[in-house]
Short mmCIF file of C-alpha atoms in Angstrom, two decimals:
data_model
loop_
_atom_site.label_atom_id
_atom_site.label_comp_id
_atom_site.label_asym_id
_atom_site.label_seq_id
_atom_site.Cartn_x
_atom_site.Cartn_y
_atom_site.Cartn_z
CA MET A 1005 -12.37 -17.09 0.59
CA ASN A 1006 -16.12 -17.76 0.26
CA LEU A 1007 -16.92 -16.20 -3.12
CA ARG A 1008 -20.67 -16.18 -2.49
CA ARG A 1009 -20.22 -14.29 0.79
CA VAL A 1010 -17.72 -11.89 -0.79
CA THR A 1011 -20.05 -11.17 -3.71
CA SER A 1012 -22.97 -10.60 -1.37
CA HIS A 1013 -20.91 -8.20 0.75
CA ASN A 1014 -19.72 -6.28 -2.33
CA PHE A 1015 -23.25 -5.95 -3.71
CA HIS A 1016 -24.85 -5.03 -0.39
CA THR A 1017 -22.20 -2.41 0.43
CA PHE A 1018 -22.38 -0.79 -3.00
CA ARG A 1019 -26.17 -0.77 -2.97
CA HIS A 1020 -26.36 1.11 0.32
CA HIS A 1021 -23.18 3.21 0.14
CA TYR A 1022 -22.47 3.67 -3.57
CA VAL A 1023 -21.24 7.27 -3.21
CA SER A 1024 -18.68 6.28 -0.56
CA GLU A 1025 -17.54 3.28 -2.62
CA VAL A 1026 -17.03 5.42 -5.74
CA SER A 1027 -15.20 8.07 -3.71
CA GLY A 1028 -13.04 5.44 -2.00
CA SER A 1029 -12.10 3.87 -5.33
CA LEU A 1030 -10.28 7.10 -6.26
CA GLY A 1031 -8.32 7.32 -3.00
CA ASP A 1032 -5.10 5.80 -4.33
CA LEU A 1033 -4.85 7.92 -7.49
CA GLY A 1034 -2.49 10.29 -5.71
CA THR A 1035 0.12 7.52 -5.76
CA PHE A 1036 -0.87 5.75 -8.98
CA LEU A 1037 -1.14 8.67 -11.42
CA PRO A 1038 2.19 10.50 -10.87
CA ILE A 1039 4.28 7.33 -11.18
CA ALA A 1040 2.30 5.91 -14.13
CA ILE A 1041 2.52 9.21 -16.00
CA ALA A 1042 6.26 9.62 -15.33
CA LEU A 1043 7.01 6.10 -16.61
CA ALA A 1044 4.71 6.50 -19.63
CA VAL A 1045 6.22 9.85 -20.66
CA ASN A 1046 9.69 8.27 -20.65
CA GLY A 1047 8.44 5.38 -22.79
CA THR A 1048 9.36 2.95 -20.02
CA VAL A 1049 5.86 1.44 -19.80
CA SER A 1050 2.77 1.49 -21.97
CA LEU A 1051 0.04 3.61 -20.38
CA SER A 1052 -2.71 1.67 -22.14
CA SER A 1053 -1.31 -1.70 -21.02
CA THR A 1054 -0.84 -0.35 -17.48
CA LEU A 1055 -4.44 0.85 -17.31
CA ILE A 1056 -5.84 -2.35 -18.81
CA PHE A 1057 -3.91 -4.85 -16.70
CA SER A 1058 -4.11 -2.87 -13.45
CA GLY A 1059 -7.84 -2.52 -14.16
CA LEU A 1060 -8.21 -6.28 -14.63
CA PHE A 1061 -6.28 -6.90 -11.42
CA ASN A 1062 -8.47 -4.37 -9.57
CA ILE A 1063 -11.57 -6.26 -10.68
CA LEU A 1064 -10.17 -9.67 -9.76
CA THR A 1065 -8.95 -8.60 -6.32
CA GLY A 1066 -12.31 -6.98 -5.60
CA LEU A 1067 -14.17 -10.13 -6.64
CA PHE A 1068 -11.95 -12.58 -4.74
CA PHE A 1069 -11.00 -10.65 -1.58
CA GLY A 1070 -14.03 -8.41 -1.05
CA ILE A 1071 -11.99 -5.55 0.45
CA PRO A 1072 -10.61 -2.34 -1.11
CA LEU A 1073 -7.20 -3.91 -1.80
CA PRO A 1074 -5.24 -1.48 -4.01
CA VAL A 1075 -3.22 -2.12 -7.13
CA GLN A 1076 -0.39 0.39 -7.03
CA PRO A 1077 3.10 0.86 -8.50
CA MET A 1078 6.17 -0.91 -7.12
CA LYS A 1079 7.81 2.26 -5.85
CA ALA A 1080 11.43 1.08 -5.56
CA ILE A 1081 11.42 -0.21 -9.13
CA ALA A 1082 9.65 2.92 -10.37
CA ALA A 1083 12.16 5.22 -8.65
CA VAL A 1084 15.14 3.49 -10.26
CA ALA A 1085 13.40 3.25 -13.63
CA ILE A 1086 12.55 6.96 -13.68
CA ALA A 1087 16.01 8.06 -12.49
CA ARG A 1088 17.83 5.91 -15.05
CA THR A 1089 15.24 6.03 -17.87
CA PHE A 1090 14.84 2.25 -18.09
CA THR A 1091 13.78 0.59 -21.32
CA ASN A 1092 10.48 -1.27 -21.30
CA GLY A 1093 12.44 -4.54 -21.30
CA ALA A 1094 14.43 -3.60 -18.19
CA ILE A 1095 11.41 -2.62 -16.11
CA ALA A 1096 9.54 -5.72 -17.30
CA ALA A 1097 12.49 -7.87 -16.18
CA ALA A 1098 12.44 -6.17 -12.75
CA GLY A 1099 8.72 -6.81 -12.28
CA ILE A 1100 8.88 -10.42 -13.47
CA PHE A 1101 11.87 -11.11 -11.21
CA VAL A 1102 10.09 -9.79 -8.12
CA GLY A 1103 6.91 -11.65 -9.08
CA ALA A 1104 8.83 -14.92 -9.42
CA CYS A 1105 10.53 -14.42 -6.02
CA VAL A 1106 7.22 -13.65 -4.26
CA PHE A 1107 5.64 -16.68 -5.94
CA LEU A 1108 8.44 -18.88 -4.63
CA PHE A 1109 8.12 -17.43 -1.12
CA SER A 1110 4.34 -18.02 -1.19
CA ILE A 1111 4.28 -21.66 -2.31
CA THR A 1112 7.10 -22.67 0.05
CA GLY A 1113 5.45 -21.10 3.09
CA LEU A 1114 8.30 -18.65 3.66
CA LEU A 1115 5.89 -15.71 3.59
CA ASN A 1116 3.77 -17.21 6.37
CA TRP A 1117 6.83 -17.99 8.46
CA PHE A 1118 8.13 -14.49 7.89
CA ALA A 1119 4.80 -12.91 8.89
CA ASN A 1120 4.54 -14.97 12.08
CA ALA A 1121 8.12 -14.19 13.06
CA ILE A 1122 7.77 -10.41 12.82
CA PRO A 1123 6.64 -8.70 16.07
CA ILE A 1124 3.55 -6.47 15.84
CA PRO A 1125 5.50 -3.31 16.88
CA VAL A 1126 7.78 -3.79 13.87
CA ILE A 1127 4.83 -4.30 11.52
CA LYS A 1128 3.10 -1.19 12.83
CA GLY A 1129 6.42 0.66 12.54
CA ILE A 1130 6.56 -0.24 8.85
CA GLN A 1131 2.99 1.01 8.39
CA VAL A 1132 3.57 4.26 10.26
CA GLY A 1133 6.89 4.77 8.47
CA ALA A 1134 5.22 4.23 5.10
CA GLY A 1135 2.59 6.81 6.03
CA LEU A 1136 5.18 9.39 7.08
CA SER A 1137 7.14 8.67 3.89
CA LEU A 1138 4.05 9.48 1.83
CA ILE A 1139 3.57 12.78 3.66
CA ILE A 1140 7.26 13.72 3.31
CA ALA A 1141 7.27 12.75 -0.38
CA SER A 1142 4.20 14.90 -0.99
CA GLY A 1143 5.65 17.90 0.78
CA GLY A 1144 9.16 17.43 -0.56
CA SER A 1145 8.64 16.58 -4.21
CA ILE A 1146 5.00 17.09 -5.20
CA LEU A 1147 3.89 20.28 -3.44
CA SER A 1148 7.27 21.98 -2.94
CA SER A 1149 7.47 22.97 -6.61
CA LEU A 1150 4.28 25.03 -6.38
CA GLY A 1151 4.13 28.79 -5.95
CA TRP A 1152 1.18 30.84 -4.78
CA LEU A 1153 0.18 31.64 -8.36
CA TYR A 1154 2.20 29.24 -10.52
CA PRO A 1155 2.68 27.01 -12.50
CA SER A 1156 -0.91 27.84 -13.54
CA TRP A 1157 -4.20 29.28 -12.35
CA ALA A 1158 -5.44 25.70 -11.76
CA ASP A 1159 -2.36 24.35 -10.02
CA ASN A 1160 -0.78 26.36 -7.20
CA ARG A 1161 -0.47 26.63 -3.44
CA ILE A 1162 -3.84 28.34 -3.13
CA TRP A 1163 -5.57 25.21 -4.44
CA ALA A 1164 -3.38 23.01 -2.24
CA VAL A 1165 -4.37 25.00 0.88
CA ALA A 1166 -8.03 24.88 -0.15
CA ALA A 1167 -7.86 21.12 -0.69
CA PHE A 1168 -6.18 20.64 2.69
CA LEU A 1169 -8.80 22.76 4.49
CA PHE A 1170 -11.49 20.70 2.77
CA LEU A 1171 -9.71 17.55 3.98
CA ILE A 1172 -9.80 18.82 7.58
CA ILE A 1173 -13.52 19.51 7.27
CA THR A 1174 -14.16 16.01 5.93
CA ASN A 1175 -12.32 14.55 8.93
CA VAL A 1176 -15.34 15.71 10.90
CA TYR A 1177 -17.98 15.08 8.22
CA ARG A 1178 -16.79 11.67 7.02
CA ASN A 1179 -19.80 11.11 4.76
CA VAL A 1180 -18.60 13.81 2.36
CA PRO A 1181 -17.01 12.04 -0.68
CA TYR A 1182 -13.73 13.96 -0.55
CA ALA A 1183 -11.76 12.00 -3.15
CA LEU A 1184 -14.63 11.99 -5.65
CA LEU A 1185 -15.17 15.76 -5.43
CA VAL A 1186 -11.45 16.56 -5.60
CA PHE A 1187 -10.97 14.18 -8.54
CA ILE A 1188 -13.87 15.75 -10.47
CA LEU A 1189 -12.44 19.21 -9.83
CA GLY A 1190 -8.93 18.18 -10.90
CA LEU A 1191 -10.20 16.37 -13.99
CA SER A 1192 -12.22 19.46 -14.96
CA PHE A 1193 -9.09 21.61 -14.72
CA ALA A 1194 -7.13 19.05 -16.76
CA VAL A 1195 -9.78 18.94 -19.49
CA ILE A 1196 -9.86 22.76 -19.72
CA GLY A 1197 -6.06 22.87 -19.97
CA SER A 1198 -6.00 20.15 -22.64
CA ALA A 1199 -8.75 21.89 -24.62
CA LEU A 1200 -6.87 25.19 -24.59
CA ALA A 1201 -3.73 23.37 -25.78
CA SER A 1202 -5.70 21.35 -28.38
CA ASP A 1203 -4.44 18.15 -26.76
CA LEU A 1204 -7.63 16.33 -25.81
CA PRO A 1205 -7.60 12.50 -25.78
CA SER A 1206 -8.67 10.78 -28.98
CA LEU A 1207 -10.15 7.37 -29.75
CA VAL A 1208 -7.14 5.04 -30.04
CA PHE A 1209 -7.79 1.32 -29.66
CA TRP A 1210 -5.29 -0.73 -27.70
CA HIS A 1211 -2.93 -2.86 -29.78
CA PRO A 1212 -1.50 -5.66 -27.60
CA PHE A 1213 2.23 -6.32 -27.81
CA THR A 1214 4.72 -8.37 -25.83
CA VAL A 1215 7.98 -7.32 -24.20
CA ILE A 1216 10.84 -9.84 -24.24
CA PRO A 1217 13.78 -8.56 -22.15
CA SER A 1218 17.27 -9.15 -23.50
CA ALA A 1219 19.98 -10.74 -21.35
CA HIS A 1220 21.37 -7.28 -20.56
CA GLU A 1221 17.91 -6.01 -19.58
CA TRP A 1222 17.37 -9.04 -17.32
CA ARG A 1223 20.59 -8.24 -15.48
CA ILE A 1224 19.86 -4.50 -15.19
CA GLY A 1225 16.23 -4.96 -14.17
CA ALA A 1226 16.71 -7.80 -11.68
CA LEU A 1227 19.90 -6.61 -9.97
CA ASP A 1228 19.55 -2.82 -10.11
CA ALA A 1229 15.83 -2.51 -9.35
CA GLY A 1230 14.30 -5.90 -8.51
CA VAL A 1231 16.51 -6.85 -5.56
CA GLY A 1232 15.75 -3.58 -3.76
CA GLN A 1233 12.01 -4.05 -4.30
CA ILE A 1234 11.77 -7.52 -2.71
CA PRO A 1235 11.90 -6.45 0.97
CA LEU A 1236 9.51 -3.56 0.27
CA THR A 1237 7.02 -5.88 -1.45
CA THR A 1238 7.31 -8.58 1.21
CA LEU A 1239 6.96 -6.21 4.16
CA ASN A 1240 4.60 -3.48 2.93
CA SER A 1241 2.65 -5.13 0.10
CA VAL A 1242 2.00 -8.50 1.74
CA VAL A 1243 2.63 -8.65 5.51
CA ALA A 1244 1.70 -5.06 6.44
CA VAL A 1245 -1.31 -4.88 4.12
CA VAL A 1246 -2.79 -8.10 5.54
CA HIS A 1247 -2.40 -6.80 9.11
CA LEU A 1248 -3.84 -3.41 8.11
CA ALA A 1249 -6.85 -5.08 6.51
CA GLY A 1250 -7.50 -6.87 9.80
CA ASP A 1251 -7.16 -3.61 11.75
CA LEU A 1252 -9.35 -1.46 9.48
CA LEU A 1253 -11.98 -4.07 8.58
CA PRO A 1254 -12.14 -6.43 11.59
CA THR A 1255 -15.66 -7.67 10.73
CA LEU A 1256 -14.58 -8.99 7.32
CA GLU A 1257 -12.53 -12.06 6.51
CA THR A 1258 -8.89 -11.01 6.25
CA PRO A 1259 -7.01 -12.36 3.22
CA SER A 1260 -4.27 -14.85 4.01
CA ILE A 1261 -0.60 -14.00 3.63
CA THR A 1262 -0.24 -16.70 0.95
CA SER A 1263 -3.21 -15.52 -1.12
CA VAL A 1264 -2.01 -11.91 -1.16
CA GLY A 1265 1.51 -13.08 -2.05
CA LEU A 1266 0.19 -15.18 -4.94
CA SER A 1267 -1.88 -12.21 -6.08
CA VAL A 1268 1.19 -9.94 -6.19
CA ALA A 1269 3.16 -12.64 -8.01
CA GLY A 1270 0.43 -13.31 -10.56
CA MET A 1271 -0.06 -9.64 -11.43
CA ASN A 1272 3.58 -9.18 -12.37
CA LEU A 1273 4.14 -12.57 -13.98
CA ILE A 1274 1.32 -11.69 -16.40
CA GLY A 1275 1.15 -7.92 -16.92
CA CYS A 1276 4.86 -7.11 -17.26
CA TRP A 1277 5.16 -9.27 -20.42
CA PHE A 1278 2.74 -6.83 -22.11
CA GLY A 1279 4.50 -3.59 -21.18
CA ALA A 1280 2.45 -2.88 -18.04
CA MET A 1281 3.90 -1.21 -14.97
CA PRO A 1282 5.04 -3.55 -12.13
CA VAL A 1283 2.38 -3.40 -9.41
CA CYS A 1284 1.68 -4.64 -5.89
CA HIS A 1285 -0.81 -4.27 -3.02
CA GLY A 1286 0.39 -1.50 -0.71
CA SER A 1287 -0.79 -0.64 2.79
CA GLY A 1288 -0.76 3.06 1.86
CA GLY A 1289 -3.25 2.47 -0.93
CA LEU A 1290 -5.54 0.46 1.34
CA ALA A 1291 -5.42 3.22 3.96
CA ALA A 1292 -6.20 5.85 1.31
CA GLN A 1293 -9.18 4.00 -0.14
CA TYR A 1294 -10.53 3.27 3.35
CA ARG A 1295 -10.07 6.93 4.36
CA PHE A 1296 -12.15 8.12 1.41
CA GLY A 1297 -15.04 5.73 2.02
CA ALA A 1298 -14.26 2.30 0.52
CA ARG A 1299 -15.43 -0.63 2.62
CA SER A 1300 -15.72 -3.48 0.10
CA GLY A 1301 -14.32 -4.90 -3.11
CA ALA A 1302 -16.99 -3.01 -5.06
CA SER A 1303 -14.85 0.14 -4.88
CA VAL A 1304 -11.86 -1.39 -6.67
CA ILE A 1305 -14.13 -3.21 -9.13
CA ILE A 1306 -15.54 0.20 -10.15
CA LEU A 1307 -12.03 1.63 -10.49
CA GLY A 1308 -10.87 -1.41 -12.46
CA ALA A 1309 -13.76 -1.21 -14.91
CA LEU A 1310 -13.04 2.50 -15.47
CA LYS A 1311 -9.33 1.84 -16.07
CA LEU A 1312 -10.13 -1.04 -18.43
CA ILE A 1313 -12.52 1.00 -20.59
CA ILE A 1314 -10.22 4.03 -20.74
CA GLY A 1315 -7.15 1.89 -21.51
CA VAL A 1316 -8.84 -0.02 -24.35
CA PHE A 1317 -10.36 3.02 -26.08
CA PHE A 1318 -8.01 5.93 -25.32
CA GLY A 1319 -4.68 4.51 -24.10
CA GLU A 1320 -1.59 6.56 -24.85
CA SER A 1321 -3.60 9.63 -25.92
CA LEU A 1322 -4.40 10.19 -22.23
CA VAL A 1323 -0.81 11.09 -21.30
CA GLY A 1324 -1.26 14.79 -22.10
CA LEU A 1325 -4.53 15.04 -20.16
CA LEU A 1326 -3.20 13.23 -17.08
CA LYS A 1327 -0.05 15.37 -17.04
CA ARG A 1328 -2.30 18.40 -16.60
CA PHE A 1329 -4.07 16.98 -13.52
CA PRO A 1330 -3.20 19.50 -10.77
CA THR A 1331 -0.34 18.30 -8.57
CA ALA A 1332 -1.74 20.52 -5.81
CA LEU A 1333 -4.77 18.24 -5.53
CA LEU A 1334 -2.82 15.01 -5.99
CA GLY A 1335 -0.35 16.06 -3.31
CA VAL A 1336 -3.05 16.64 -0.70
CA MET A 1337 -4.63 13.27 -1.55
CA VAL A 1338 -1.24 11.65 -0.87
CA ILE A 1339 -1.03 13.48 2.47
CA ALA A 1340 -4.49 12.19 3.40
CA ALA A 1341 -3.40 8.63 2.63
CA GLY A 1342 -0.26 9.08 4.73
CA LEU A 1343 -2.21 10.44 7.70
CA GLU A 1344 -4.61 7.50 7.62
CA LEU A 1345 -1.70 5.06 7.59
CA VAL A 1346 0.11 6.86 10.42
CA SER A 1347 -3.03 6.62 12.57
CA VAL A 1348 -2.75 2.81 12.83
CA GLY A 1349 0.16 3.28 15.23
CA GLU A 1350 -2.30 4.57 17.84
CA SER A 1351 -3.54 1.01 18.50
CA LEU A 1352 -0.08 -0.39 19.30
CA ASN A 1353 -0.76 -0.89 23.02
CA THR A 1354 -4.52 -1.48 22.87
CA THR A 1355 -6.79 -4.31 21.73
CA GLY A 1356 -6.45 -2.83 18.25
CA ALA A 1357 -3.10 -4.62 18.03
CA ARG A 1358 -3.52 -8.18 16.81
CA ASP A 1359 -1.25 -9.86 19.35
CA ILE A 1360 -2.89 -8.08 22.30
CA ARG A 1361 -6.37 -8.74 20.90
CA LYS A 1362 -5.63 -12.47 20.81
CA ALA A 1363 -4.19 -12.36 24.33
CA SER A 1364 -7.17 -10.42 25.66
CA HIS A 1365 -9.61 -12.95 24.21
CA GLY A 1366 -7.76 -15.76 25.90
CA PHE A 1367 -7.49 -13.79 29.15
CA ALA A 1368 -10.95 -12.36 29.56
CA GLY A 1369 -13.19 -13.98 26.95
CA ASP A 1370 -14.35 -12.82 23.55
CA GLY A 1371 -16.11 -9.78 24.98
CA ALA A 1372 -12.93 -8.21 26.37
CA GLN A 1373 -12.55 -4.57 25.37
CA GLU A 1374 -9.99 -3.13 27.81
CA ILE A 1375 -6.98 -5.17 28.86
CA GLY A 1376 -5.16 -2.43 30.80
CA PRO A 1377 -3.26 -4.51 33.41
CA MET A 1378 -2.07 -7.04 30.78
CA LEU A 1379 0.65 -4.59 29.71
CA SER A 1380 2.88 -2.96 32.28
CA ASP A 1381 4.23 0.55 31.72
CA TRP A 1382 7.61 -0.97 30.89
CA GLU A 1383 6.07 -3.27 28.26
CA ARG A 1384 4.17 -0.38 26.68
CA LYS A 1385 7.36 1.69 26.54
CA ARG A 1386 9.26 -1.26 25.06
CA ARG A 1387 6.68 -1.81 22.29
CA TRP A 1388 6.56 1.93 21.56
CA THR A 1389 10.36 2.12 21.35
CA VAL A 1390 10.57 -0.82 18.92
CA MET A 1391 7.93 0.76 16.70
CA MET A 1392 9.60 4.19 16.72
CA VAL A 1393 13.05 2.74 15.98
CA THR A 1394 11.50 1.03 12.94
CA VAL A 1395 9.78 4.27 11.90
CA GLY A 1396 12.82 6.46 12.42
CA LEU A 1397 15.28 4.33 10.48
CA LEU A 1398 12.79 3.63 7.70
CA VAL A 1399 12.06 7.31 7.17
CA GLY A 1400 15.65 8.42 7.75
CA PHE A 1401 17.17 6.02 5.22
CA LYS A 1402 14.07 5.93 2.96
CA ASN A 1403 14.32 2.16 2.97
CA ASP A 1404 11.84 -0.34 4.41
CA ALA A 1405 14.53 -3.01 4.79
CA VAL A 1406 16.71 -0.74 6.95
CA GLY A 1407 13.76 0.11 9.18
CA PHE A 1408 12.80 -3.55 9.46
CA VAL A 1409 16.33 -4.68 10.44
CA ALA A 1410 16.65 -1.85 12.98
CA GLY A 1411 13.28 -2.71 14.54
CA MET A 1412 14.12 -6.40 14.76
CA LEU A 1413 17.50 -5.67 16.36
CA CYS A 1414 15.80 -3.43 18.92
CA HIS A 1415 13.21 -6.16 19.65
CA TRP A 1416 15.91 -8.83 20.04
CA GLY A 1417 17.87 -6.49 22.30
CA TYR A 1418 14.92 -6.36 24.68
CA GLU A 1419 14.67 -10.17 24.51
CA LEU A 1420 18.29 -10.75 25.59
CA PRO A 1421 17.69 -10.80 29.38
CA THR A 1422 14.92 -13.39 28.93
CA LEU A 1423 17.12 -15.53 26.70
CA PHE A 1424 20.00 -15.37 29.19
CA GLU A 1425 17.64 -16.35 32.02
CA ARG A 1426 16.32 -19.34 30.08
CA ALA A 1427 19.83 -20.43 29.18
CA ARG A 1428 20.89 -20.21 32.86
CA GLU A 1429 17.86 -22.25 33.98
CA ARG A 1430 18.65 -24.97 31.43
CA TRP A 1431 22.28 -25.00 32.53
CA ASN A 1432 21.28 -25.36 36.19
CA GLN A 1433 18.82 -28.17 35.38
CA ARG A 1434 21.45 -30.05 33.39
CA ARG A 1435 24.00 -29.64 36.18
CA ILE A 1436 21.52 -30.97 38.75
CA GLN A 1437 20.81 -34.02 36.54
CA LEU A 1438 24.51 -34.71 36.19
CA GLU A 1439 25.01 -34.54 39.95
#
């Protein structure tokens, strides 16, 4: 990465589109806040450490990559930790284990090999599946608990419907800072609720501490949560997010697979020792921040600075306030992120797909826009089928690894006739030579 060019892009974008950058910086809060709050309430992670270290990582990724690369929770680890009420040592062990594995994959080149070996339809299937999973999770667990008038005047289905209608309007008027306005509204409701309950945040300076997992916590964290997170991190937080960055921001330099892998590794090999939540770079977060206006690293630098200040000066006292942030508004923000991620599947059989874009440049020059005849109807159907098999199994089993394996098996199944033909040609050539 050229740091001077990245810095110039960040500054220029913020200077001319500061409202969109601020709005975009809040796009991933629908994923970040519910998980961070749930883990903090259980005492599994430190909210202040999570805010401080995720804020630092936001700033660093914005400075080095120059794109709105998110810092979001490792969802597989978080799900297990919440369900089983992990200790802070167990979740730290899980995050450190995954970070060490990703670091090893990055420095050995395995990540690059893995990325090059995965067909584009499978990658897009993972992205679309992740988007649908976000929408289903929002409807099934976040919004389903709401009634028309409960749990409170500030958090109910009426507000969810209003937020969704506002989202539809902003699909037409994209310059409206949706996430910023919704966040301000939700924060206002949370402050009013906290004031009525006499539970407003107070000035509490962060006191650093370290977490040293015991042998038992290493075993629980690594085996019960870490192993299941590795395929999700590799596929969605490294490979898919790099491809999505290239699709959404084609005019900017796309981060390399290795650099994003090292970033994920570094975040967890540092932050987890201080009680912070295990984090990664997810394609859903990138889609959300892009959807709400972010186009440069300035957006995540703003978010990181805000997290850092709040974490240092308020920390754990924020738990009560954040718990009162309306789930109706958070749920619709998650749906918006999911819809943006699902939309990348539209480019599967066009020049929006990286493999076709490369082929079209070689076929018709750099100015090629439409490559129609390059893909036959059968090839389009084949690519679509591979993507949908990946999506269907990922969503059905709620597991990225299952979707990935199913998609690869479907892709290899289509390759069998070609492999048999090549093998027969080699056999015939060898027989001719022997004769």
